[in-house]
Amino acid sequence: MNEMTIGRLLRSSTIGYVFGCSVPEPEVPLFGMFVKAPAQRGQTETIGLIYNIAIEDDPFVRQMVATPDLPEAYIQDQRLNRQVPIEVSVLAVGYRNGDRFVQALPPQPPITLDRISSCSDAEVCLFTERLDYVRLIINAPDAPADELIAAALLRAAECRPPEERPRFLREAGKELARLLSRDLPRLENLLRRIKPS
Amino acid sequence: MALELNKLTSSVDALGASAARRLADLNERLPAAEAMLKTIRADDAELQKKIATARKYRWAGAIPTDEPVDAVFPAPPHPTRANIIAADGSQIYPDRHGIALYFLINIGSIIFRHGLDEAPGTSSTPQVFYEDDELYYAEESSPINGEMVNAMRDVRELGELARLAEAEAQIVPTVTLLDNGLLMYITLREQNSKFSDEIIKEYLEHLGTLRKSGAAPAGVVDRPRAANVVRLLNLAKMELSEIGQDTLKGVGPFHGVTDAMVFGFLRPGERSAVFVNASPDNDLYYEPGGHTIYFFYLNAGRPGKDALLRIEVPQWIATDKTKLDLVHTAIVEQCRVSDGFPYVLMRAHELAVVTVNERREFEQMVIGSLIRRGLTPGISQKAQGKQWTGTGKKRYPK
């Protein structure tokens, strides 16, 4: 997937951030997508994984929900014109410093209104050459960890040429086996989810 | 806390009891008013004489048209395609205790293209006024006041509708809505006659533009308190010889009853007959250009939840059955989505409103501009005191 701007930052901390965007396109943002945001005045880029996409309501929308046969123009007005941003939560899983990717929490989070972009296929491939970031997901307090691990690994596999995908997913399975050796039901579920077809 | 609520409990109790008593009184008077409505015939020569006599005393009642006064009209079918345009305004009033003397008007508007599956066009247009000739009006050389700002805002709302209607109403049936009556009231007119005349002249020009555009303008009043029709009922009850300045001051046995109560029999979607507003302003300013303001009442609610609106339209809509039907059905359809008040007016308000935070941010912009030019902006000590004390006292625990 090619890089594209998908929103701007609303709030952040070292372990993650929330960005806002307008009506979602069919392909962005997606659960488990790798995204990046500038930090330290452009010296670094934080790499994160989308783990929640929340669409907020307000009393006006709640009132309209009950309207029978709601014409499309009202729906489009609420979706496109009213400024209620969709909130997208991101878990920080690493950062880029020059050409070097680091799979650890970033030294500084992005700041308000920073531009959030999706990572290109090449960036996802480079970042996921190592799988240390999986531990960060397992330890994340708020993210649905297993679902996020599976989605992120499958997305990382998709970014690779078809002939490389089975090997990548087998390596990922081995890493999961190391990390979850004491939780076999959880491991089994995850392995089933990422099993190469 | 400056407002010591414990000292108000008995007054609040009395307030509730008074409201209940007033409602009971009104409910006793209402059947007589409803019965009176049924007896009135617009072609009654005696009634016409009474109306003509009352108008000599600046009587602000309702004049029946050729529609029976107790008639009920169900909502006509809605056209497949129609444009519904709304505009609303908001303002920051001039504040002589503030950091600089200025005022701001923000106009929000929306073009809703019924029948198309596209998002409506929306806009928000702010304008700030700060030059001497904008702040100090003409003959009195005193600063412009809140009421003048309101009048300027009203004119700009109608101007925005006229501008949009010129582009939108040529091909598709178009209704333009204001969140207000169409008859402008400017109080203290005597003190600001030049200002008032100019404002009304501009307002009437916009009405003329709307007329030429082919659009159907309407003013929407929610929870109307008007009693024009009630005054008509009282007038009909009087003998011709009784009519005079003093007897026309009140509404006699119908004291407290409003038109909205009288037309409480309208079911969702139905409108009342159309009436002419007998206001002297209507005759003085609107009638010469053919813009005499008419009105009717409309239940824009749904079964189980009535929502009575007063709708004001100019003469060239009230007497054009097709356009009157368009206004009627468009408002009913708009209210269906937003439960009793037109959707486009709610959105126009949302686009226009200046929130407390936005006002604060704008003031910061003004402060920045003044500082960059070497000025030292400051609010008055009175305003400063209000800021110090207005956030609520914090008492140390005893």
Coordinates of C-alpha atoms in Angstrom, one line a residue, chain B:
Chain B
M1 CA -21.6 31.4 45.3
A2 CA -23.3 34.8 44.9
L3 CA -26.8 33.4 44.3
E4 CA -27.8 31.9 47.6
L5 CA -30.3 29.3 46.4
N6 CA -31.5 28.5 49.9
K7 CA -33.1 32.0 50.1
L8 CA -35.1 31.2 46.9
T9 CA -36.8 27.9 47.8
S10 CA -40.1 29.4 48.8
S11 CA -40.2 31.8 45.7
V12 CA -39.5 28.9 43.4
D13 CA -42.3 26.9 45.0
A14 CA -44.6 29.9 44.5
L15 CA -43.4 30.2 40.9
G16 CA -44.4 26.7 40.2
A17 CA -47.8 27.2 41.8
S18 CA -48.4 30.4 39.9
A19 CA -47.6 28.7 36.5
A20 CA -50.0 25.9 37.3
R21 CA -52.7 28.4 38.3
R22 CA -52.2 30.4 35.1
L23 CA -52.5 27.3 33.0
A24 CA -55.7 26.4 34.7
D25 CA -57.1 29.9 34.1
L26 CA -56.1 29.7 30.5
N27 CA -57.7 26.4 30.0
E28 CA -61.0 27.9 31.3
R29 CA -60.7 30.8 28.8
L30 CA -59.6 28.7 25.8
P31 CA -62.9 27.0 24.9
A32 CA -64.6 30.4 24.6
A33 CA -61.8 31.6 22.2
E34 CA -62.1 28.4 20.2
A35 CA -65.9 28.8 20.0
M36 CA -65.4 32.4 18.9
L37 CA -63.1 31.4 16.1
K38 CA -65.8 29.2 14.6
T39 CA -68.3 32.1 14.5
I40 CA -66.1 34.4 12.5
R41 CA -66.7 34.8 8.8
A42 CA -64.3 36.8 6.7
D43 CA -67.0 38.2 4.5
D44 CA -69.0 39.5 7.4
A45 CA -69.5 43.2 6.6
E46 CA -69.9 44.1 10.3
L47 CA -66.5 42.5 11.1
Q48 CA -64.9 44.3 8.2
K49 CA -66.2 47.6 9.6
K50 CA -64.8 46.7 13.0
I51 CA -61.4 45.9 11.5
A52 CA -61.4 49.1 9.6
T53 CA -62.2 51.1 12.7
A54 CA -59.7 49.2 14.9
R55 CA -56.9 49.9 12.4
K56 CA -57.2 53.6 13.0
Y57 CA -56.0 52.9 16.5
R58 CA -52.8 50.9 15.5
W59 CA -54.6 47.6 16.2
A60 CA -52.1 44.7 15.8
G61 CA -54.6 42.0 15.1
A62 CA -55.1 39.5 12.3
I63 CA -57.1 40.2 9.2
P64 CA -58.8 37.2 7.6
T65 CA -58.2 36.3 4.0
D66 CA -60.5 34.4 1.7
E67 CA -59.6 31.2 3.6
P68 CA -62.2 30.4 6.4
V69 CA -60.5 31.4 9.7
D70 CA -61.0 27.9 11.2
A71 CA -60.0 26.0 8.0
V72 CA -57.5 23.2 8.2
F73 CA -55.1 22.3 5.3
P74 CA -53.3 19.0 5.3
A75 CA -49.7 18.9 4.0
P76 CA -49.6 18.8 0.2
P77 CA -47.4 16.2 -1.5
H78 CA -43.7 17.1 -1.5
P79 CA -42.1 17.7 -4.9
T80 CA -39.5 15.1 -5.9
R81 CA -36.9 17.9 -6.3
A82 CA -36.8 21.1 -4.3
N83 CA -34.1 23.3 -2.8
I84 CA -34.5 24.3 0.8
I85 CA -32.1 27.2 1.8
A86 CA -31.7 28.5 5.3
A87 CA -29.6 31.3 6.8
D88 CA -29.0 32.3 10.4
G89 CA -26.8 34.8 12.1
S90 CA -24.8 35.2 15.3
Q91 CA -22.9 38.1 16.7
I92 CA -20.4 39.5 19.2
Y93 CA -21.8 42.7 20.5
P94 CA -19.7 45.8 20.9
D95 CA -18.3 46.0 24.4
R96 CA -17.0 49.3 25.6
H97 CA -15.3 47.6 28.5
G98 CA -13.5 45.2 26.2
I99 CA -10.0 45.3 24.7
A100 CA -11.1 47.2 21.6
L101 CA -14.3 48.6 20.2
Y102 CA -15.6 46.3 17.5
F103 CA -18.5 44.0 16.8
L104 CA -18.8 40.9 14.7
I105 CA -21.6 39.3 12.7
N106 CA -21.3 35.7 11.4
I107 CA -23.8 34.4 8.9
G108 CA -24.3 30.6 8.4
S109 CA -26.2 29.2 5.5
I110 CA -27.1 25.9 4.0
I111 CA -28.5 24.8 0.6
F112 CA -30.3 21.5 1.0
R113 CA -31.1 19.9 -2.4
H114 CA -34.0 17.6 -1.6
G115 CA -34.2 14.7 -4.0
L116 CA -30.4 14.6 -4.7
D117 CA -28.2 12.2 -2.8
E118 CA -25.5 14.8 -2.2
A119 CA -24.3 16.6 0.9
P120 CA -25.8 20.1 1.2
G121 CA -23.7 23.2 0.4
T122 CA -22.8 25.0 3.6
S123 CA -21.0 28.2 4.4
S124 CA -20.1 30.5 7.3
T125 CA -19.2 34.1 6.6
P126 CA -17.9 36.3 9.4
Q127 CA -17.5 40.0 9.2
V128 CA -15.9 42.3 11.8
F129 CA -16.9 46.0 12.1
Y130 CA -14.4 48.4 13.6
E131 CA -14.2 51.7 11.6
D132 CA -15.7 54.9 13.2
D133 CA -18.5 55.1 10.7
E134 CA -19.5 51.5 11.6
L135 CA -19.3 52.0 15.3
Y136 CA -20.8 55.4 15.8
Y137 CA -24.1 55.8 14.0
A138 CA -24.9 59.1 12.4
E139 CA -26.9 61.7 14.2
E140 CA -26.4 60.7 17.8
S141 CA -22.6 60.0 17.6
S142 CA -23.2 57.4 20.3
P143 CA -21.8 53.8 19.9
I144 CA -23.8 51.3 18.0
N145 CA -25.9 49.2 20.4
G146 CA -26.9 45.6 20.6
E147 CA -30.3 46.2 19.0
M148 CA -28.7 47.9 16.0
V149 CA -26.3 44.9 15.6
N150 CA -29.3 42.6 15.8
A151 CA -31.0 44.5 13.0
M152 CA -27.9 44.5 10.8
R153 CA -27.6 40.7 11.4
D154 CA -31.3 40.2 10.4
V155 CA -30.7 42.1 7.2
R156 CA -27.6 40.1 6.4
E157 CA -29.5 36.8 7.0
L158 CA -32.1 37.8 4.4
G159 CA -29.4 39.1 2.1
E160 CA -27.7 35.8 2.2
L161 CA -30.9 34.0 1.3
A162 CA -31.5 36.5 -1.6
R163 CA -27.9 35.9 -2.9
L164 CA -28.2 32.1 -2.7
A165 CA -31.8 32.1 -4.2
E166 CA -30.7 34.1 -7.2
A167 CA -28.4 31.2 -8.2
E168 CA -30.5 28.3 -7.0
A169 CA -34.2 29.1 -7.7
Q170 CA -34.0 29.5 -11.4
I171 CA -34.6 25.8 -12.3
V172 CA -35.8 24.0 -9.1
P173 CA -38.7 25.0 -6.8
T174 CA -36.9 26.8 -3.9
V175 CA -37.9 27.6 -0.3
T176 CA -35.8 30.0 1.7
L177 CA -36.1 29.9 5.5
L178 CA -35.3 32.4 8.3
D179 CA -35.4 31.5 12.0
N180 CA -37.5 34.6 12.8
G181 CA -40.6 36.4 11.7
L182 CA -40.4 38.3 8.4
L183 CA -41.7 41.5 9.9
M184 CA -38.7 43.3 11.3
Y185 CA -39.3 45.0 14.6
I186 CA -36.8 47.7 15.5
T187 CA -37.6 49.2 18.9
L188 CA -36.4 52.6 19.9
R189 CA -37.0 53.6 16.3
E190 CA -37.6 57.2 17.3
Q191 CA -34.1 57.6 18.5
N192 CA -32.5 55.9 15.5
S193 CA -34.9 56.9 12.7
K194 CA -32.2 57.2 9.9
F195 CA -30.6 53.9 10.9
S196 CA -34.0 52.2 11.0
D197 CA -35.1 53.6 7.6
E198 CA -31.9 52.4 6.0
I199 CA -32.1 49.0 7.5
I200 CA -35.7 48.5 6.5
K201 CA -35.0 49.8 3.0
E202 CA -32.2 47.3 2.6
Y203 CA -34.4 44.5 4.0
L204 CA -37.1 45.3 1.5
E205 CA -34.6 45.3 -1.3
H206 CA -33.6 41.7 -0.4
L207 CA -37.3 40.7 -0.3
G208 CA -37.6 42.2 -3.8
T209 CA -34.6 40.1 -5.0
L210 CA -36.1 37.0 -3.5
R211 CA -39.4 37.8 -5.3
K212 CA -37.5 38.2 -8.6
S213 CA -35.6 35.0 -8.1
G214 CA -38.8 32.9 -7.9
A215 CA -38.0 31.5 -4.5
A216 CA -40.5 31.2 -1.7
P217 CA -39.3 32.9 1.5
A218 CA -40.7 32.1 4.9
G219 CA -40.0 33.1 8.4
V220 CA -40.3 30.4 11.0
V221 CA -41.2 31.2 14.7
D222 CA -40.9 28.4 17.2
R223 CA -43.1 28.5 20.3
P224 CA -44.9 31.6 19.0
R225 CA -46.4 33.9 21.7
A226 CA -48.2 36.1 19.3
A227 CA -51.9 36.9 19.8
N228 CA -52.9 38.5 16.5
V229 CA -55.8 36.1 15.9
V230 CA -56.8 36.4 19.6
R231 CA -57.1 40.2 19.1
L232 CA -59.3 39.5 16.1
L233 CA -61.5 37.2 18.3
N234 CA -61.8 40.0 20.9
L235 CA -62.6 42.6 18.2
A236 CA -65.3 40.3 16.8
K237 CA -66.9 40.1 20.3
M238 CA -67.0 43.8 20.7
E239 CA -69.8 46.1 19.5
L240 CA -68.7 48.6 16.8
S241 CA -69.4 51.5 19.2
E242 CA -67.1 50.0 21.9
I243 CA -64.0 50.1 19.7
G244 CA -61.5 52.6 20.9
Q245 CA -57.9 53.2 22.0
D246 CA -58.5 51.8 25.5
T247 CA -60.7 48.8 24.6
L248 CA -58.2 47.6 22.0
K249 CA -55.3 47.6 24.5
G250 CA -55.9 44.1 25.8
V251 CA -57.7 41.0 24.6
G252 CA -60.6 41.2 27.0
P253 CA -61.9 37.8 28.1
F254 CA -59.1 36.0 26.3
H255 CA -56.3 37.5 28.4
G256 CA -53.3 35.3 28.3
V257 CA -54.5 33.1 25.4
T258 CA -52.2 32.9 22.4
D259 CA -52.8 32.1 18.8
A260 CA -50.8 28.9 19.2
M261 CA -53.3 27.8 21.9
V262 CA -56.3 28.6 19.7
F263 CA -54.8 26.6 16.8
G264 CA -54.1 23.6 19.1
F265 CA -56.6 21.6 17.1
L266 CA -54.2 21.3 14.2
R267 CA -52.9 17.8 13.7
P268 CA -49.3 17.0 12.6
G269 CA -48.7 18.3 9.1
E270 CA -51.8 20.6 9.0
R271 CA -51.7 24.3 8.7
S272 CA -54.3 27.0 9.6
A273 CA -55.8 29.6 7.4
V274 CA -53.6 32.4 6.2
F275 CA -54.0 35.9 7.9
V276 CA -52.7 39.3 7.2
N277 CA -50.7 40.8 10.1
A278 CA -52.4 44.1 10.8
S279 CA -49.3 45.6 12.3
P280 CA -48.9 49.3 11.4
D281 CA -45.4 48.6 10.3
N282 CA -46.8 46.2 7.7
D283 CA -48.8 49.0 6.2
L284 CA -46.1 51.6 6.5
Y285 CA -43.1 49.7 5.1
Y286 CA -44.1 46.4 3.5
E287 CA -47.4 47.1 1.8
P288 CA -46.1 49.8 -0.6
G289 CA -43.7 47.4 -2.3
G290 CA -46.3 44.6 -2.3
H291 CA -44.5 42.7 0.5
T292 CA -47.3 42.8 3.1
I293 CA -46.5 40.0 5.6
Y294 CA -49.1 37.2 6.1
F295 CA -48.9 34.4 8.5
F296 CA -50.3 31.0 9.3
Y297 CA -49.8 28.3 12.0
L298 CA -48.5 24.9 11.2
N299 CA -48.3 21.8 13.4
A300 CA -44.8 20.5 12.4
G301 CA -44.8 17.7 15.0
R302 CA -45.6 14.1 14.8
P303 CA -48.4 12.0 16.4
G304 CA -47.9 12.2 20.2
K305 CA -45.7 15.3 20.0
D306 CA -47.3 18.5 18.5
A307 CA -45.0 21.3 17.5
L308 CA -46.8 24.5 16.5
L309 CA -44.9 26.9 14.4
R310 CA -45.9 30.4 13.2
I311 CA -44.9 30.8 9.5
E312 CA -44.7 34.3 8.0
V313 CA -44.7 34.8 4.3
P314 CA -44.9 37.9 2.0
Q315 CA -48.1 38.6 0.1
W316 CA -46.7 37.2 -3.2
I317 CA -46.4 33.8 -1.5
A318 CA -49.6 33.9 0.5
T319 CA -51.6 34.6 -2.6
D320 CA -49.8 32.0 -4.8
K321 CA -51.3 28.6 -4.0
T322 CA -48.5 26.7 -5.6
K323 CA -45.8 28.5 -3.6
L324 CA -47.7 28.5 -0.4
D325 CA -48.1 24.7 -0.7
L326 CA -44.4 24.4 -1.4
V327 CA -43.6 26.3 1.8
H328 CA -46.1 24.2 3.8
T329 CA -44.8 20.8 2.6
A330 CA -41.1 21.7 2.6
I331 CA -41.3 22.8 6.3
V332 CA -43.3 19.6 7.3
E333 CA -40.7 17.4 5.5
Q334 CA -37.7 19.3 7.1
C335 CA -39.3 19.0 10.5
R336 CA -39.8 15.2 10.1
V337 CA -36.1 14.7 10.4
S338 CA -35.4 17.0 13.3
D339 CA -38.6 16.5 15.3
G340 CA -40.6 19.7 15.0
F341 CA -38.2 22.4 13.7
P342 CA -36.7 22.6 10.2
Y343 CA -33.4 20.7 9.9
V344 CA -31.9 23.4 7.7
L345 CA -32.5 26.0 10.4
M346 CA -30.8 23.9 13.0
R347 CA -27.8 23.5 10.7
A348 CA -27.7 27.2 9.7
H349 CA -27.6 28.0 13.4
E350 CA -24.8 25.6 14.0
L351 CA -22.9 27.2 11.1
A352 CA -23.5 30.7 12.5
V353 CA -23.1 30.4 16.2
V354 CA -20.1 32.0 17.8
T355 CA -19.2 29.9 20.8
V356 CA -17.6 31.2 24.0
N357 CA -14.3 29.5 23.0
E358 CA -14.4 30.9 19.5
R359 CA -15.0 34.4 20.9
R360 CA -12.1 33.9 23.3
E361 CA -9.8 32.8 20.5
F362 CA -10.9 35.8 18.3
E363 CA -10.1 38.2 21.2
Q364 CA -6.7 36.7 21.4
M365 CA -6.2 37.4 17.7
V366 CA -7.3 41.0 18.3
I367 CA -4.9 41.4 21.2
G368 CA -2.1 40.0 19.0
S369 CA -2.8 42.5 16.3
L370 CA -2.9 45.4 18.7
I371 CA 0.4 44.4 20.4
R372 CA 2.1 44.0 17.0
R373 CA 1.3 47.7 16.4
G374 CA 2.7 48.8 19.6
L375 CA -0.6 49.2 21.5
T376 CA -1.2 47.9 24.9
P377 CA -4.7 46.4 24.9
G378 CA -6.5 46.0 28.2
I379 CA -10.0 45.6 29.4
S380 CA -11.7 48.1 31.8
Q381 CA -11.2 47.6 35.5
K382 CA -14.9 46.8 35.8
A383 CA -14.5 44.0 33.2
Q384 CA -11.4 42.8 34.9
G385 CA -13.3 42.7 38.2
K386 CA -15.9 40.6 36.6
Q387 CA -13.3 38.1 35.3
W388 CA -11.7 37.9 38.8
T389 CA -15.0 37.3 40.5
G390 CA -17.1 35.6 37.8
T391 CA -15.7 32.1 38.1
G392 CA -17.2 31.5 41.5
K393 CA -15.8 32.1 45.0
K394 CA -13.7 29.4 46.6
R395 CA -14.3 29.2 50.3
Y396 CA -11.7 27.7 52.6
P397 CA -13.3 24.9 54.7
K398 CA -14.1 26.0 58.2

